Short mmCIF file of C-alpha atoms in Angstrom, two decimals:
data_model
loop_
_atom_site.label_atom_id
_atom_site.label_comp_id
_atom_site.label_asym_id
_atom_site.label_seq_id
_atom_site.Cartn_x
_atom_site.Cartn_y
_atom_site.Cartn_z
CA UNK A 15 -7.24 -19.59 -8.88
CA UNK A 16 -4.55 -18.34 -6.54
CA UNK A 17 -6.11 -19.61 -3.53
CA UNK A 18 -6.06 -15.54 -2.18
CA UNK A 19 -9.64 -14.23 -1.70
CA UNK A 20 -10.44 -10.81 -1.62
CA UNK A 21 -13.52 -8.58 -1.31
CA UNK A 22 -15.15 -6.74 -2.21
CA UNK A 23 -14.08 -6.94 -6.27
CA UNK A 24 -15.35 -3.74 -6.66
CA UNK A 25 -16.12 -0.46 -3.98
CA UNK A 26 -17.26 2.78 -4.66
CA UNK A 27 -17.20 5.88 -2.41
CA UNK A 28 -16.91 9.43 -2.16
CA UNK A 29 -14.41 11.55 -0.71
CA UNK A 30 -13.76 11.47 3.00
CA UNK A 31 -15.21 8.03 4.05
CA UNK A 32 -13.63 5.30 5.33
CA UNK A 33 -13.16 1.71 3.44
CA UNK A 34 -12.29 -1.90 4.46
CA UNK A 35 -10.46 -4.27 2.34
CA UNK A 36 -10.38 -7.86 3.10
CA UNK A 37 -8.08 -10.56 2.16
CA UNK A 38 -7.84 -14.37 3.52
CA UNK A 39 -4.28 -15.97 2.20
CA UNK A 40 -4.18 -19.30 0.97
CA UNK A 41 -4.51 -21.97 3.22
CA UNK A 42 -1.65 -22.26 5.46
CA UNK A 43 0.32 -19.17 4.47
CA UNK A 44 1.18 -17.00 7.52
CA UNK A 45 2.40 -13.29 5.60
CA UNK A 46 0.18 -11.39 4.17
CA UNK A 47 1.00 -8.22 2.09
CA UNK A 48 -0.84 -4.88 0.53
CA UNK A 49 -0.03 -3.24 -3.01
CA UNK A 50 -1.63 -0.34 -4.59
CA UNK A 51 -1.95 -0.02 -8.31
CA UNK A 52 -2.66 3.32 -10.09
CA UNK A 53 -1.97 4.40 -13.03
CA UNK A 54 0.57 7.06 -12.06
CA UNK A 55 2.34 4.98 -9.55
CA UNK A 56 2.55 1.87 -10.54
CA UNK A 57 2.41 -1.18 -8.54
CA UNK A 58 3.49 -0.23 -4.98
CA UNK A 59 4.35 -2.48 -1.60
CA UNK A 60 2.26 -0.84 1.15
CA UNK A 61 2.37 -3.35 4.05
CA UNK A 62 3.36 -7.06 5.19
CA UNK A 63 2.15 -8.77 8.55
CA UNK A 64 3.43 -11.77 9.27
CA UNK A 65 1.64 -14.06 11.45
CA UNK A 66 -0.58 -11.09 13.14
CA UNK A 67 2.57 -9.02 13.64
CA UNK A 68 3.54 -5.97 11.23
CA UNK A 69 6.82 -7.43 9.44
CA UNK A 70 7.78 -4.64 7.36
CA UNK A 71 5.82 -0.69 5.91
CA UNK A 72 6.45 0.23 2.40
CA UNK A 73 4.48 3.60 1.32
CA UNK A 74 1.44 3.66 3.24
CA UNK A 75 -0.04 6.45 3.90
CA UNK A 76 -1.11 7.33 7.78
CA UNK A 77 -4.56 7.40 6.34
CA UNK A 78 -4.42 4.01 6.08
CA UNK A 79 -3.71 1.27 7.99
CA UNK A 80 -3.77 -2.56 8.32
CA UNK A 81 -4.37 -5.29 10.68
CA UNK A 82 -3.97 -9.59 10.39
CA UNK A 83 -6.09 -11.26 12.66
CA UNK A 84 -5.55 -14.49 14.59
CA UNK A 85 -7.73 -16.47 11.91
CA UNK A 86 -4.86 -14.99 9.35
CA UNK A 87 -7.19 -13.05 7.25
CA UNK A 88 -5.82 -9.67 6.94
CA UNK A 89 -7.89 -6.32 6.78
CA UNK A 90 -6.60 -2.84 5.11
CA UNK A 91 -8.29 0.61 6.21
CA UNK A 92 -8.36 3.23 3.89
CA UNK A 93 -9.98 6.37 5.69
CA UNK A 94 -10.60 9.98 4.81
CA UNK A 95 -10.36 9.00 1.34
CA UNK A 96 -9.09 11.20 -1.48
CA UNK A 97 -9.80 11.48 -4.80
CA UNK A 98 -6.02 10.12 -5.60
CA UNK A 99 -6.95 7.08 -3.30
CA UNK A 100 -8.84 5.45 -6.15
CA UNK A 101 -6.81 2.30 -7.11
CA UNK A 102 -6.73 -1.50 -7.77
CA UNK A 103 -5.49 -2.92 -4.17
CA UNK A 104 -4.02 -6.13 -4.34
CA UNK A 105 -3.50 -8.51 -1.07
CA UNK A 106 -1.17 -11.24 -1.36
CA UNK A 107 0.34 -14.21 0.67
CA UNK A 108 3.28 -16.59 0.80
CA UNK A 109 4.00 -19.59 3.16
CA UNK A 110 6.72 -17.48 5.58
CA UNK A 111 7.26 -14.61 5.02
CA UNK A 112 9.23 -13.78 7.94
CA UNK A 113 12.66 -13.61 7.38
CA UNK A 114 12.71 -15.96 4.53
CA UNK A 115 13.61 -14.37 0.43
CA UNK A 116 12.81 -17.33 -1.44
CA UNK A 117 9.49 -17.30 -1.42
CA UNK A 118 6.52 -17.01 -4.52
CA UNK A 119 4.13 -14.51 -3.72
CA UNK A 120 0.41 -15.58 -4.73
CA UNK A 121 -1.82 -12.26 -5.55
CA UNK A 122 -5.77 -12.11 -4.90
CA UNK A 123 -7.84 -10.84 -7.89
CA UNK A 124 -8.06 -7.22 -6.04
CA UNK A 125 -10.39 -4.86 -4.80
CA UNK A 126 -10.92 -2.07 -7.20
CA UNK A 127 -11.87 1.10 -4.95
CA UNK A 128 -12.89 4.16 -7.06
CA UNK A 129 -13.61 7.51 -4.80
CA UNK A 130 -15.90 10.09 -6.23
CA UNK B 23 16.18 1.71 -2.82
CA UNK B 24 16.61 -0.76 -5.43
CA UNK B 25 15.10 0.37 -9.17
CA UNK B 26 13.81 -1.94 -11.49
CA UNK B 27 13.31 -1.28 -15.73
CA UNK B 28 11.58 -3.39 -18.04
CA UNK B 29 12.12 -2.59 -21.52
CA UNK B 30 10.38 -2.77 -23.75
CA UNK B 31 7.43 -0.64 -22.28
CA UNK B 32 5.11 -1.37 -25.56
CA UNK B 33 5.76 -4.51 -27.63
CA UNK B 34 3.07 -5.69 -30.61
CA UNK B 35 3.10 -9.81 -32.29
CA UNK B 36 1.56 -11.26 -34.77
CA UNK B 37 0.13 -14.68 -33.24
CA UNK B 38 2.92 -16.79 -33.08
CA UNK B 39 5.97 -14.69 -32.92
CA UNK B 40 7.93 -15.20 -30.44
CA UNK B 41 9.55 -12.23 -27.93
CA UNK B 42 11.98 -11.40 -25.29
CA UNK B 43 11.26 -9.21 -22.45
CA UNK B 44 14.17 -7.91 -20.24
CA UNK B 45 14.25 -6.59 -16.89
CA UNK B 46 16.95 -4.94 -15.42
CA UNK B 47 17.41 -4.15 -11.36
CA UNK B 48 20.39 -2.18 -9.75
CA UNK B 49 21.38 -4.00 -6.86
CA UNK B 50 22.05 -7.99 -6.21
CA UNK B 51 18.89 -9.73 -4.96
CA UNK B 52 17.58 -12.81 -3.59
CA UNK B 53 14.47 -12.64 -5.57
CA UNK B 54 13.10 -12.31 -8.74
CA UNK B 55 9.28 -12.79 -9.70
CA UNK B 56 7.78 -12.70 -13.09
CA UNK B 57 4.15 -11.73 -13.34
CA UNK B 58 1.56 -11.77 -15.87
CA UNK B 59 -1.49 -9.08 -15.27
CA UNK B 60 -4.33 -10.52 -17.49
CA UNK B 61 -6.70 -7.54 -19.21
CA UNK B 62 -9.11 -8.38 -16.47
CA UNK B 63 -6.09 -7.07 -13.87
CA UNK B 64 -5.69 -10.24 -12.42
CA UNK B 65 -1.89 -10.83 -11.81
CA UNK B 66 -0.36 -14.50 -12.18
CA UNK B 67 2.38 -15.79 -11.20
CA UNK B 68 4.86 -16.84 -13.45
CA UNK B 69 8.47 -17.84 -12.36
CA UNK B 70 10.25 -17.08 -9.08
CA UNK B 71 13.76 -16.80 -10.99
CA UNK B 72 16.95 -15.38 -8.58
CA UNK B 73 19.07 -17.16 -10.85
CA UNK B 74 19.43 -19.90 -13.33
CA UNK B 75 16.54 -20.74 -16.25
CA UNK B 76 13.51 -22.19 -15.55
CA UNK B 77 10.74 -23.31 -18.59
CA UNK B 78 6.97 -23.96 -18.23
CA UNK B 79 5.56 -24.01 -21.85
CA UNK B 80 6.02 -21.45 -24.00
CA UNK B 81 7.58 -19.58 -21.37
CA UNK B 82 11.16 -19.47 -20.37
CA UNK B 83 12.49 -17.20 -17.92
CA UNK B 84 16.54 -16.61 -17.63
CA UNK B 85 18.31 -14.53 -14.76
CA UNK B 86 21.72 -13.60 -14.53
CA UNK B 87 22.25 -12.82 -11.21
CA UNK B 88 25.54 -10.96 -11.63
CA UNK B 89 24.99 -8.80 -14.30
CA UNK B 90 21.50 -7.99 -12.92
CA UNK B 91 19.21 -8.64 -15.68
CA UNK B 92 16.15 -10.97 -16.19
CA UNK B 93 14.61 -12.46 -19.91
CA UNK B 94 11.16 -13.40 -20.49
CA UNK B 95 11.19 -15.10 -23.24
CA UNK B 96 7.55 -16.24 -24.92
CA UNK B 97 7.32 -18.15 -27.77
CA UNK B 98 5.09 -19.03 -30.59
CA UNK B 99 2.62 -16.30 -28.52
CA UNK B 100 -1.05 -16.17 -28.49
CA UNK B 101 -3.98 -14.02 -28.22
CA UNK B 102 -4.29 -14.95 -24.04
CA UNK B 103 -1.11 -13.82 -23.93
CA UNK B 104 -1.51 -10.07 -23.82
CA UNK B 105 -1.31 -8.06 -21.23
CA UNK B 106 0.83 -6.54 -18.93
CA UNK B 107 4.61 -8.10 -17.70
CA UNK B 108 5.84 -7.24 -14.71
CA UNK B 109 8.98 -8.34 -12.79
CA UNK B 110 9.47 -7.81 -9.24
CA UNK B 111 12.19 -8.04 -7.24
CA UNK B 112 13.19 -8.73 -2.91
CA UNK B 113 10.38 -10.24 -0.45
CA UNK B 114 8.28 -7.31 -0.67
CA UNK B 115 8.22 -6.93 -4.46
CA UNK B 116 9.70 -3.71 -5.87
CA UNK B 117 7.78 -4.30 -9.30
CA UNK B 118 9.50 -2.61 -12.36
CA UNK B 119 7.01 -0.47 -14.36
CA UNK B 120 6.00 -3.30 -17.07
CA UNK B 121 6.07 -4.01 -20.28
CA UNK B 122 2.38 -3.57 -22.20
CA UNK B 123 2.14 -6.97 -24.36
CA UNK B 124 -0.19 -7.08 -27.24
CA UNK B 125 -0.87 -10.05 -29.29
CA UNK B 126 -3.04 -10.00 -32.45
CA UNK B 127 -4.39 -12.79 -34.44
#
């Protein structure tokens, strides 16, 4: 167990709704980051906060965006959804984060979203 | 940006072979993951590796900072060990595209 919880495991939509994502990092850790997973695209960095604050954007989409709240746990919004949305989303969190490069990422077991 | 390549993509053992899985990256870098995504698509962490070698079982892990290359290296392999290898490189993890590990009995 990584000590990263997200939910839900599993989500299921159809086309032009609007999904949350949660993710609490382990205890203590203060970054937070998104990855997509598809098939086609591989793993792919879509956002980092860092202690509530956006640290750094990777390819998200402007569908989508992302928030860390004061508590830490981090949210991702996925809206108008697309059929080419449908992915294994992966939060992870490490101790910094901020300006730091030495740092083990720990992954959450994901949130597969699959859009109909 | 920087580009990662695993090689090999596909790689079949016989329980208890052993195997070496490179990664390659194109620019210096302050860090290097290793990651193991289990068949249920959970991904573990397996070495943070910039440089040096680092062991933890039947894994070792190698990185040669200036020549820009990583080894997995997995020995007498198991079963559990299949699945998908993935190195990752900088902060924000630019993850190369994997190498596919299947291990029969």
């Amino acid at each position: 167990d990584s000590g990263v919880t997200q939910t839900p495991k599993h989500l299921i939509t159809a086309t032009g709704q609007r999904v949350t994502l949660r993710c609490s990092p382990r205890s203590g850790d203060l970054s937070v980051y998104w990855y997509q997973q598809s098939l086609d695209q591989g793993l792919q960095f879509l956002i980092q906060y860092y202690n509530g604050e956006e640290r750094a954007k990777g390819n998200i989409l402007e569908r989508f965006s992302a928030q860390q709240f004061p508590d830490l746990h981090s949210e991702l919004n996925l809206s108008s959804l697309e059929l080419g949305d449908s992915a294994l989303y992966f939060c992870a969190s490490s101790a910094a984060g901020g300006w730091a490069t030495n740092e083990k990422l720990f992954f959450g077991s994901g949130t597969q979203l699959s859009v109909l | 940006g920087i580009q990662v390549e695993q090689s090999p993509p596909d790689l079949i053992l016989q329980e208890g072979a052993n195997s070496t899985l490179r990664c390659n990256f194109s620019d210096s870098v302050n860090n290097l993951q290793w990651f193991h995504q289990n068949p249920w698509g959970q991904l573990i962490n397996l070495f943070y590796i910039p440089s040096g070698t680092k062991q933890n079982g039947r894994l070792s892990a190698t990185t040669v900072a200036t020549e820009r290359y990583s080894l997995l290296y997995i020995s007498s392999s198991q079963t559990t060990d299949s699945g998908v290898y993935f190195c990752a490189v900088e902060q924000k993890l630019v993850f190369g595209t994997g190498t596919r590990l299947l291990v029969s009995p």
